[in-house]
């Protein structure tokens, strides 16, 4: 995620950022500009179509459909954003759950070796989830004290270990009944969080919408120059490119934020969240508390 | 569900996929194109209506109503998508619940035969739910060790068996009080998940909206050529077909994703979800853990 | 609720169903058609207003306000649908809760007479709620074994009886501590479900919106013919009727689905849901299980 | 709240109800009508501006901004309605919670004096909350048996008394462990309900939106007559008043339903809800049950 | 937060409040007014472009895109408002949670020194959260009796202290089992509330949307004068400034309410909420109760 100051308008408007859709769409915009230029040249200079030509009124269709296209893009934007925000909320719960487990364990006064186990295993869960969501193989050497099988579902294994540890501390009498009942739902929440992230990651918008929106934008912009050449002449060239920029940008951004766990510029600050969990769990479970 | 790369625009735009609404709507589009051609021929070549004819201005109505139709389509799209996404969320909870039951049972250290029972019965619930949602009869031979009556509600029976087993392990002292209190809500969640899926499956959008939207699209497109022939001539033929394509596509896609548990191209990956549950429960409850 | 196949477009478009708003609005459409005819006759044949008349431009107002009216109708549609869908979700919870209570009681191994009591009382709750929501008096003779006072709140009484029975079984040691803690929230959920249904039933959209939308549709359509007669002549007659059909249909459908517990064509399948509860509870609590 | 039959269109359209925005906006509409008349008189009769005057085209701005203004009004309408509906949902939970507490206490078989205490204190909470939300001082004489300090937060005090009573019954062995665990969350829910109502009451839409929408409506309608006089002449007078009626009505209704606990015509039926709680709690906790 | 009476329209329209976007945008509006004046001067007086110039029709693009821009702004407004309202809801839960902890502790009858500890520590949590969200260092001297390390996460430490205290009172037998189970979730809720606030604070709308909306508003308004000079002449100067005011205001307000915990005029009444928590906790835990 890019940290930015939303109030510095000047920079926003004139700087072309690496993640800016303007940069990504430039080749496409140049292509459609050239295409529009050819259409205008043919209509105005070659065929010299009269102002009464029916082609002039083709933009009637664009007016009728401009509502539909803008509403579709807003639908696309809303669903992509909702998904992004849900992912953020789920990662927020990860932080809260890790902190709550640490706070409760600290209040229970478990032994020093248990403290060490939990202050390693809790942030390890966050790290493993991050790797899992990025389809990266878990590096067994990174946490040598806790063995997991990198070929199976790593977060599940760590959640399993945490649960077993807590249940066995309960059977040993270290954790009493009420304390187990209060910490149990937090352990189960880890798996719910993992499942929610997997769901967001593996389920993009239904295929048909994705196809339909792209086809619609394409035909909408490709037919614009036919009608507009009569009234706009060669001004069509920059203007059609601008319309394409606006419409395609929205689709592009929506695609980018739909899978928010990666390394894209708009993705969520997964690394920062993991670092914070490391820091806060360490603060809470450290010795001298 | 079709797995696709949402970023390959080129393929999206030019390839006509099997699930593409373009293919499904082609006959309808050809029909309306022919119909529009007839209208233009009559207005322009037969009756030679003058530019002052009142029929020319019929498109005033289309302008006034184009907002209403696009908003209705967005309403339709939103509700269908919300339902699809809710179904996805519910199936996600199914995964989470099955994993959580397995993680908790593993931590409890139940006997080998119990382990075998649960590692069969939990994924069986997912399979039975899938069959139930697809109105397919449960194949008793598929899980010979656990008998259910295929003429009654199969998921209910399996949930009942799981609950009975856990309650009786509790009465036998294998599962202690707190462990029962922590696993109980997961067992009840299975039935809630089943109920939510049944609700989504059996309740399409209210009948009146379904009728109204279809009637509206029909009359809207059928009256378009009357006004447009004056200004667009025979260009009306492809353009009205294109408008129909846009409006009817949205209704078609909405219909398809509304019941998301079937075999349609846009339906949810129910099979993949069941396979994952089989795999993860097996990993968690396997012997050598 | 009407069961229908959402994919048979042909029937939808040409058949005028009993619940169709077309049928209900026909008298109103004929009235406004006649009214429009009179306006056109006066403007065109009697007063012979010139094309420069200011009245011609009255449709400027309709353009400015057509956004507002369509957005209001979508607001109306959305809120009515949300309420309908919430009602469906609540009735779905009723099914889930009844099933869960039965599954848990079955696992507890209560005595035969208790089984009989619960397999009568649970579906009775669903029936009583249905009658209550339809303002129908509870027929005491329908369930002779369980006495309730039909002049007081019947669902409350049955929920009270169920709760008392479970609590007393707990005091008698039939239901143990954990089993009570797990079944308790389900019993409380019944009353929450009843409250949610009552809320949806007794609270229509705020009075002012209802008045405002109706007034707005009325004035919007009644002023349409003045401006349109100039450009559309007698075509105004069917077109204004069509616009009224579209706008008033949306309001009509919204009104119908707002109280979804009745006998209207679009109402929820309350009877089917009750029948299912009877069937599933009987399956779960039957003797030979 | 006004009870009304949403299906009697005739009354809605022609009757000017006390709560109708038409009545409230009448002075403002007359003022803007007079203002518009002056503008038309000046433009048409005094300065006799030609049809080529630039002022004529000022309505270009109104077209561009008409989307923005209608979307803003829908945003306003949606947020006000959501808040109103959330308030209704919260008051519904109050009913459910009170009933559930009564049902559970009845099942516990507490003594007669305890029964008397709770059947007084539960509805008292609802009454106190109502007074609190209307900034009315609690009348100590209204419930002489239960003393509260009207200068402190009254609902908090009653929730405190209820909780203390239940906890002490538990310590005395009247309420057993499981019964306490099941009734505890209901007692806490009372305070959550109170907090939710206070939140809705004390937090209107952000100040800037409130200012901005009012300024925007004002300038939008005040500039309408300049451009429209050319094409509409003195018809501008009623038409601008109508546009103002539509735009300002939406803002007015939104303002009214934003704080839904008062005595406005659109406010929630707080009194009826309290009466129902009195009635149902009395039915449930009466002696002969 | 500014307390205001939403019904005093007059003040709203004519008073330019300190927080008004009008004041903030004035320099920008003057700049674009000057820029528009130059364009008009060049087009009308210097180049004397004819009415047939293609530049005149550049506003075709503005019409096509005016839907997109208004929908984007509504998307922006909705997401900013949702976040603001979620923040308000979370702060409301803070109040409810603090009250509920106090009500439960009061019912438990803890000792006087414990009472003193909790009546200090609970409001201290609210204060610490406020400072934390405003990036202000916790002043150790403000609560001398409870030591925290201002270089670590302060709210976490206080939540840890509260949890430890309650758990140790439970181990000492002051708080019994059920009372611990009922108060435990409230203590965990504090950390969830803190996490939710941090999430809202640290996650603005995705960078790409922020850039895109600002770029779009800029190019949209900067190109308006080219087409409009033909039909509006020097009237373009105030009108383009007005359009900019409308579009940029929405973006400005959205930016302001996005981080609602600061000192901006539209921010949430964080101080008032903290004061109320102080007051209510003191009322509930005071001696003579």
XYZ file of C-alpha atoms in Angstrom, chain E residues 5-176:
172
model
C -29.690 22.751 14.365
C -30.308 21.050 11.012
C -33.606 22.894 10.577
C -32.375 26.497 10.382
C -31.995 26.746 6.637
C -31.467 30.477 6.517
C -28.245 30.434 8.518
C -26.985 27.498 6.511
C -27.382 29.188 3.183
C -26.064 32.650 3.857
C -23.481 32.222 6.585
C -20.033 31.160 5.446
C -18.925 28.963 8.284
C -15.291 28.411 9.153
C -15.585 24.781 8.098
C -17.428 25.635 4.948
C -15.869 24.273 1.787
C -16.759 27.570 0.114
C -14.089 29.334 2.142
C -11.485 26.669 1.479
C -12.147 26.526 -2.233
C -12.287 30.279 -2.779
C -8.673 30.665 -4.026
C -9.106 27.724 -6.394
C -12.408 29.120 -7.633
C -10.845 32.525 -8.278
C -8.017 30.876 -10.176
C -10.306 28.882 -12.417
C -12.517 31.923 -12.927
C -9.515 33.894 -14.177
C -8.455 30.982 -16.356
C -11.961 30.748 -17.847
C -11.979 34.470 -18.491
C -8.754 34.163 -20.473
C -10.167 31.306 -22.566
C -13.326 33.250 -23.366
C -11.325 36.354 -24.232
C -9.114 34.348 -26.581
C -11.958 32.481 -28.248
C -14.406 35.389 -28.556
C -12.287 38.510 -28.857
C -8.942 37.331 -30.213
C -9.546 34.350 -32.491
C -13.248 35.192 -33.051
C -14.068 31.530 -33.622
C -17.223 30.974 -35.675
C -20.252 29.109 -34.342
C -19.286 26.224 -36.659
C -15.979 25.655 -34.949
C -15.538 22.111 -33.729
C -14.407 23.399 -30.362
C -17.993 24.370 -29.652
C -19.045 20.738 -29.504
C -16.415 19.734 -26.995
C -19.183 19.693 -24.391
C -20.456 16.439 -25.926
C -17.710 14.792 -23.906
C -18.849 16.531 -20.765
C -22.368 15.236 -21.211
C -21.194 11.641 -21.719
C -18.900 11.855 -18.695
C -21.135 13.834 -16.374
C -22.817 10.595 -15.284
C -19.508 8.974 -14.553
C -18.211 11.917 -12.540
C -21.353 12.261 -10.459
C -21.472 8.542 -9.745
C -17.826 8.544 -8.754
C -18.435 11.424 -6.390
C -21.367 9.603 -4.859
C -19.192 6.496 -4.480
C -16.618 8.703 -2.766
C -19.237 10.305 -0.547
C -20.786 6.984 0.393
C -17.530 5.302 1.333
C -16.326 8.295 3.346
C -19.652 8.531 5.153
C -19.782 4.776 5.834
C -16.373 4.963 7.424
C -17.374 7.988 9.483
C -20.546 6.261 10.621
C -18.679 3.029 11.393
C -16.239 5.060 13.509
C -19.206 6.573 15.327
C -20.683 3.129 15.902
C -17.365 1.846 17.257
C -17.043 4.791 19.650
C -20.637 4.100 20.713
C -19.618 0.515 21.554
C -16.792 1.950 23.629
C -19.355 3.824 25.732
C -21.611 0.762 26.010
C -18.730 -1.540 26.917
C -17.417 0.796 29.609
C -20.889 1.146 31.097
C -21.511 -2.579 31.010
C -18.206 -3.350 32.732
C -19.102 -0.809 35.421
C -22.664 -2.143 35.859
C -21.394 -5.710 36.219
C -18.613 -4.806 38.633
C -21.067 -2.831 40.755
C -23.387 -5.875 40.927
C -20.468 -8.079 42.015
C -19.759 -6.022 45.139
C -16.006 -5.756 44.868
C -13.978 -4.001 47.590
C -13.485 -0.228 47.860
C -9.927 -0.226 46.537
C -10.972 -2.363 43.565
C -13.811 0.058 42.934
C -11.240 2.879 42.937
C -8.978 1.005 40.555
C -11.719 0.283 38.033
C -13.305 3.712 38.213
C -9.880 5.096 37.278
C -8.799 2.488 34.741
C -11.975 2.269 32.636
C -12.165 5.956 31.683
C -8.365 5.935 31.373
C -8.758 3.409 28.560
C -11.026 5.801 26.682
C -8.587 8.680 27.180
C -5.615 6.592 26.123
C -7.423 5.448 22.998
C -8.216 9.041 22.102
C -4.560 10.100 22.509
C -3.413 7.032 20.597
C -5.712 7.806 17.654
C -4.463 11.388 17.563
C -0.808 10.288 17.645
C -0.375 12.156 20.913
C 1.991 10.832 23.555
C 0.286 9.605 26.711
C 0.980 11.898 29.641
C 2.083 9.549 32.436
C 1.386 12.233 35.052
C -2.316 12.398 34.164
C -3.110 9.121 35.947
C -0.376 8.742 38.575
C -1.864 5.630 40.211
C -1.680 3.404 37.136
C 1.735 3.148 35.502
C 1.993 2.553 31.784
C 4.932 2.805 29.428
C 4.139 5.653 26.991
C 6.569 4.205 24.415
C 4.564 1.045 23.973
C 0.956 0.603 22.873
C -0.880 2.297 25.753
C -4.453 1.007 25.229
C -3.109 -2.557 25.020
C -1.381 -2.107 28.373
C -4.506 -0.828 30.090
C -6.634 -3.613 28.602
C -3.975 -6.019 29.866
C -4.132 -4.517 33.372
C -7.935 -4.670 33.459
C -7.918 -8.299 32.323
C -5.225 -9.292 34.829
C -7.126 -7.612 37.650
C -10.396 -9.356 36.826
C -8.722 -12.747 36.355
C -6.881 -12.403 39.671
C -10.095 -11.370 41.474
C -11.617 -14.519 40.029
C -8.729 -16.651 41.299
C -9.169 -15.000 44.723
C -12.853 -15.953 44.717
C -14.202 -12.389 44.675
C -15.612 -12.805 41.206
C -17.343 -16.139 40.702
